[in-house]
Coordinates of C-alpha atoms in Angstrom, one line a residue:
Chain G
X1 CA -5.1 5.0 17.8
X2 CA -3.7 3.8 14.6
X3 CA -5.0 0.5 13.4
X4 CA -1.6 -0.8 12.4
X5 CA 1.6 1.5 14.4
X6 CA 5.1 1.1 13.5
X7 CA 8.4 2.7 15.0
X8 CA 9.2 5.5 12.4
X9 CA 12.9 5.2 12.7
X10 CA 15.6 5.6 10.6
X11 CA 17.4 3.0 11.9
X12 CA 20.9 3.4 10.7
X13 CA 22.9 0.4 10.3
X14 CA 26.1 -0.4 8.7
X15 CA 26.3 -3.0 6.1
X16 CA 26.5 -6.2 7.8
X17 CA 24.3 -5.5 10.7
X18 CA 21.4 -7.5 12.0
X19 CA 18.4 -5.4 12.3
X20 CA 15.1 -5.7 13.6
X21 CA 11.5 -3.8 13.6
X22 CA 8.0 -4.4 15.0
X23 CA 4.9 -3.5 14.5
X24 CA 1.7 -4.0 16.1
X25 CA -2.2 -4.2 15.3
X26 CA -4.5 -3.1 17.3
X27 CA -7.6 -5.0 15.0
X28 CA -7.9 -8.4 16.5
X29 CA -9.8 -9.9 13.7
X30 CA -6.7 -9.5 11.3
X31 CA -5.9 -12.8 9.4
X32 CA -3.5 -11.8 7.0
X33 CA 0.1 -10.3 7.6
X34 CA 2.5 -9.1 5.3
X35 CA 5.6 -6.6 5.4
X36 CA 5.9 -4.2 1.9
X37 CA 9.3 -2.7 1.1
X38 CA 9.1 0.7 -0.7
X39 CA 11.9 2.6 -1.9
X40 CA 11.8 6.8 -2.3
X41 CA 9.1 7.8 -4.7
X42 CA 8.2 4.6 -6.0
X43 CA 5.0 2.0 -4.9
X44 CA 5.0 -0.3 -2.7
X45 CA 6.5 -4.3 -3.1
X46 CA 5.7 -7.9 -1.7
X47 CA 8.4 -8.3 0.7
X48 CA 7.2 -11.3 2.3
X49 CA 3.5 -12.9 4.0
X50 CA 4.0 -13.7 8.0
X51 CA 2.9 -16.3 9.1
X52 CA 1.3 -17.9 12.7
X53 CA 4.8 -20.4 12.7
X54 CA 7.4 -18.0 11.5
X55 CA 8.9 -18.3 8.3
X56 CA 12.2 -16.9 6.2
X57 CA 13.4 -15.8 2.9
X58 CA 16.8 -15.9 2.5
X59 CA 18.0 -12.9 4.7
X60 CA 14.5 -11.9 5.9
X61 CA 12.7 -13.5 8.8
X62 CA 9.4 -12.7 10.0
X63 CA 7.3 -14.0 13.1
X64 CA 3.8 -13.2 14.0
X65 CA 2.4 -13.0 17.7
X66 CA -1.3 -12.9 17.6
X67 CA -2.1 -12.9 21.6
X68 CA 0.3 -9.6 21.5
X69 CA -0.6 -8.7 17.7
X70 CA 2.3 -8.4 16.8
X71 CA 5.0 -8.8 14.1
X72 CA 8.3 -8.4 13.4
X73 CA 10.9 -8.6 11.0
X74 CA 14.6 -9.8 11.0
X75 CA 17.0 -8.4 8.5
X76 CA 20.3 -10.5 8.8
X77 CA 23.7 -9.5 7.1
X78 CA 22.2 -5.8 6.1
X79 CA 23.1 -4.7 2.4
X80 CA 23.6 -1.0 1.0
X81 CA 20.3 -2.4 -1.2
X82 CA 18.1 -2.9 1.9
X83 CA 17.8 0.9 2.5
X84 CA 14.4 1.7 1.7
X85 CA 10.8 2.0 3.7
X86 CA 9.2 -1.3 5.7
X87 CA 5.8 -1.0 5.4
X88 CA 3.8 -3.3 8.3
X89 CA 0.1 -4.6 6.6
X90 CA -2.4 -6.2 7.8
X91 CA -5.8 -7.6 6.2
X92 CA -9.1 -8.9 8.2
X93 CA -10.7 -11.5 7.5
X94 CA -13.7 -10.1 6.4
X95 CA -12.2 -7.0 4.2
X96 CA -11.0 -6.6 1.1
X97 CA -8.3 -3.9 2.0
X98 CA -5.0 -4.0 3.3
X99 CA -4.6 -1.7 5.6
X100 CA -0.7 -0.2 6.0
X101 CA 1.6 1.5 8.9
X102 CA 3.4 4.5 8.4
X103 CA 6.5 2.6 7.6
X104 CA 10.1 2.4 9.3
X105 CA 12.8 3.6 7.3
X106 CA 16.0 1.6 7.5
X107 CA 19.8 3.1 5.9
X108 CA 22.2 0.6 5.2
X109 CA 25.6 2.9 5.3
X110 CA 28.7 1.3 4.5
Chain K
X1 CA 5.1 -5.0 -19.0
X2 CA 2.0 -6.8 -18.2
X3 CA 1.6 -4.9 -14.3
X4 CA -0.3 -2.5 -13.0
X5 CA -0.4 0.8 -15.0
X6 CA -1.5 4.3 -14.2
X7 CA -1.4 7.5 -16.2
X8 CA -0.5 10.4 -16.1
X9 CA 2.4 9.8 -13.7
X10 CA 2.6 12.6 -13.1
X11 CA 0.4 15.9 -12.8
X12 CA 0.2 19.8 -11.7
X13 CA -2.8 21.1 -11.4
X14 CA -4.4 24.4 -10.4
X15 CA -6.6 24.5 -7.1
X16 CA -10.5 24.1 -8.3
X17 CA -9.6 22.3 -11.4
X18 CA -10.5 18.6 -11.9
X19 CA -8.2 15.8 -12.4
X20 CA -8.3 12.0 -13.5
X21 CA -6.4 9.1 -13.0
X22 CA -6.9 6.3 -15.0
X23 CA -5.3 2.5 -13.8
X24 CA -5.2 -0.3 -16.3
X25 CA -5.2 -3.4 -13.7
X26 CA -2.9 -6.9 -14.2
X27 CA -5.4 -8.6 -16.9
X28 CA -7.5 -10.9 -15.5
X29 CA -7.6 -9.5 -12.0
X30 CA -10.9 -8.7 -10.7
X31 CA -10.0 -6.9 -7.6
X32 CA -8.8 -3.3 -8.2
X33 CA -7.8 -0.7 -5.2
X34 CA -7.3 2.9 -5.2
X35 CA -5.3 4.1 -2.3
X36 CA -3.6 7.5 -1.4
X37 CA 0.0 8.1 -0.3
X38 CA 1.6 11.3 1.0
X39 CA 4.6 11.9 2.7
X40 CA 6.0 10.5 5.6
X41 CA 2.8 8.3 5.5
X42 CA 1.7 5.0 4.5
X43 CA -0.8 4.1 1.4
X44 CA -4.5 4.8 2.8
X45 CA -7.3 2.9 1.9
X46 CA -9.5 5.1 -0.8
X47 CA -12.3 2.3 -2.3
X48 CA -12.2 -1.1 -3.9
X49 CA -14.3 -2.7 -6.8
X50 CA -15.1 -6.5 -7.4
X51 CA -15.4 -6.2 -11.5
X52 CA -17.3 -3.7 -12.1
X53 CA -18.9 -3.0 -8.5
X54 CA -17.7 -0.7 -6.0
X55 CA -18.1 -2.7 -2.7
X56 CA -16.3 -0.7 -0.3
X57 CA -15.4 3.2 -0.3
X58 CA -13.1 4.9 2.5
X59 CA -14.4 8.1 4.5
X60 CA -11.3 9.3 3.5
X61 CA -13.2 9.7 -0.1
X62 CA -15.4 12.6 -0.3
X63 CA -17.9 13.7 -2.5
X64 CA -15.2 15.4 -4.5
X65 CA -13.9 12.0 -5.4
X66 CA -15.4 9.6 -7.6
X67 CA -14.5 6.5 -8.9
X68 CA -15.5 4.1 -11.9
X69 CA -14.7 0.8 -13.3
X70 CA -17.3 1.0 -16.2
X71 CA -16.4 -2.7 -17.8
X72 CA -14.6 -4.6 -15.0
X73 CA -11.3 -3.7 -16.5
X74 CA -10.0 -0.7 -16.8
X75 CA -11.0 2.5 -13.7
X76 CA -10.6 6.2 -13.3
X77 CA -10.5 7.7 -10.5
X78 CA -11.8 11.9 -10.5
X79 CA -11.0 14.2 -8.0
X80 CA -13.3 18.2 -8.4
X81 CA -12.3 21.3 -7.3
X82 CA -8.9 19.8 -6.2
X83 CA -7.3 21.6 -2.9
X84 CA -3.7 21.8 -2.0
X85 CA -4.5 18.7 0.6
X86 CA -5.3 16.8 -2.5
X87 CA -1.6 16.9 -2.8
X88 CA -0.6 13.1 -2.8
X89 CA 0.8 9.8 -4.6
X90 CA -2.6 8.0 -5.8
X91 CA -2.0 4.2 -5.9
X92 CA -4.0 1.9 -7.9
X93 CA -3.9 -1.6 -7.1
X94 CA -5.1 -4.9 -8.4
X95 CA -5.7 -8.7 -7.6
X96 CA -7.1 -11.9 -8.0
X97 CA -8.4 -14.9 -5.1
X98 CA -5.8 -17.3 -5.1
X99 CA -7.1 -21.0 -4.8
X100 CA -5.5 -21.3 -0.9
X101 CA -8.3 -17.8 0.1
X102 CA -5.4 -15.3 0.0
X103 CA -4.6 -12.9 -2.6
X104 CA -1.1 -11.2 -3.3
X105 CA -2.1 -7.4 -4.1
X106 CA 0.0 -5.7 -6.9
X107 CA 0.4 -1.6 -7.1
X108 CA 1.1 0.3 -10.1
X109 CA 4.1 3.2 -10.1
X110 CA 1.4 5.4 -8.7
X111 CA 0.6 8.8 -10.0
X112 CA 1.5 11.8 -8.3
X113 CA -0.5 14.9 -7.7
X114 CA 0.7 18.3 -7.2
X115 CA -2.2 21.3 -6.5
X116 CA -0.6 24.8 -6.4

């Protein structure tokens, strides 16, 4: 089993739409959360840290469940400029690494 | 640009010829990562130095892999007698404690392998 699985997708929205992915982590020491984005060919980005109480950037919510280690991300009012890959990460506590999912591709389509 | 950079950003390479990567980290960052992408995939976890001291190296990193960070600054990262499932994006990575115990992790534009 993965250490950190995501849905795959692509989930193909049109612009406007509310869309929503998960991810869960099966390492139960994990402190740290964070979502990447990463567009085609190029590294990964800081999309946002998640924390315990939920918290949101602008469009972008995310909310952490640790007695289901989980997380998810909420993309409100989708944009052709959202298409890209959402990569899940988690770090412990104790490591130095972040350790990623496979990533969910999302298509904005207008 | 004061990120991450890696050269060459690019490279072909014959199978059983040696390649290096070299990643010049965000000054002042004493954390550095190497991690390996390919497609379809997310970054994996290859090794990490503290300054100049390896502390952590990935299974994924076998004895054809080394890596170096001679001074604390700059690293390399070699790969021998490269196969064609060397083929990947190698991403180098850097970062520094912040004062609250977390640390925001910055990659370079990668640099992509090709062995044919």
């Amino acid at each position: 089993r993965k250490e950190v699985e995501q849905d795959p997708g692509p989930f193909n929205v049109p612009e406007g739409a509310t869309v929503a992915f998960n991810c869960t982590y099966s390492n139960s020491a994990s402190q740290s959360f964070f979502w990447y984005r990463q567009d085609c060919r190029k590294e990964p980005k800081l999309l946002m840290s998640v924390y315990s109480s939920g918290n949101e950037d602008g469009r972008f919510t995310a909310q952490l469940n640790r007695a289901s280690q989980y997380i998810s991300l909420l993309i409100r009012d989708s944009k052709l400029s959202d298409s890209a890959t959402y990569l899940c990460v988690v770090k412990s506590e104790y490591g130095n690494k972040l350790v990623f999912g496979a990533g969910t591709i999302l298509r904005v389509k207008s | 640009d004061t990120g991450v950079s890696q050269n060459p950003r690019h490279k072909i390479t014959k199978r059983g010829q040696n390649v290096t990567f070299r990643c010049d980290p965000i000054s002042e960052h004493n954390r550095l990562y190497w991690y390996r992408q390919t497609l379809g995939q997310g970054p994996e976890f290859l090794t990490y130095f503290q300054n100049e001291a390896q502390l952590e190296k990935s299974r994924l990193l076998s004895d054809r892999f080394s890596a170096e960070r001679p001074k604390g600054s700059f690293s390399t990262l070699e790969i021998q007698r490269t196969e064609q499932g060397d083929s990947a994006m190698y991403l180098c990575a850097s970062s520094t404690k912040t004062g609250l115990g977390g640390n925001t992790i910055y990659f370079g534009e990668g640099s992509w392998l090709t062995v044919v």
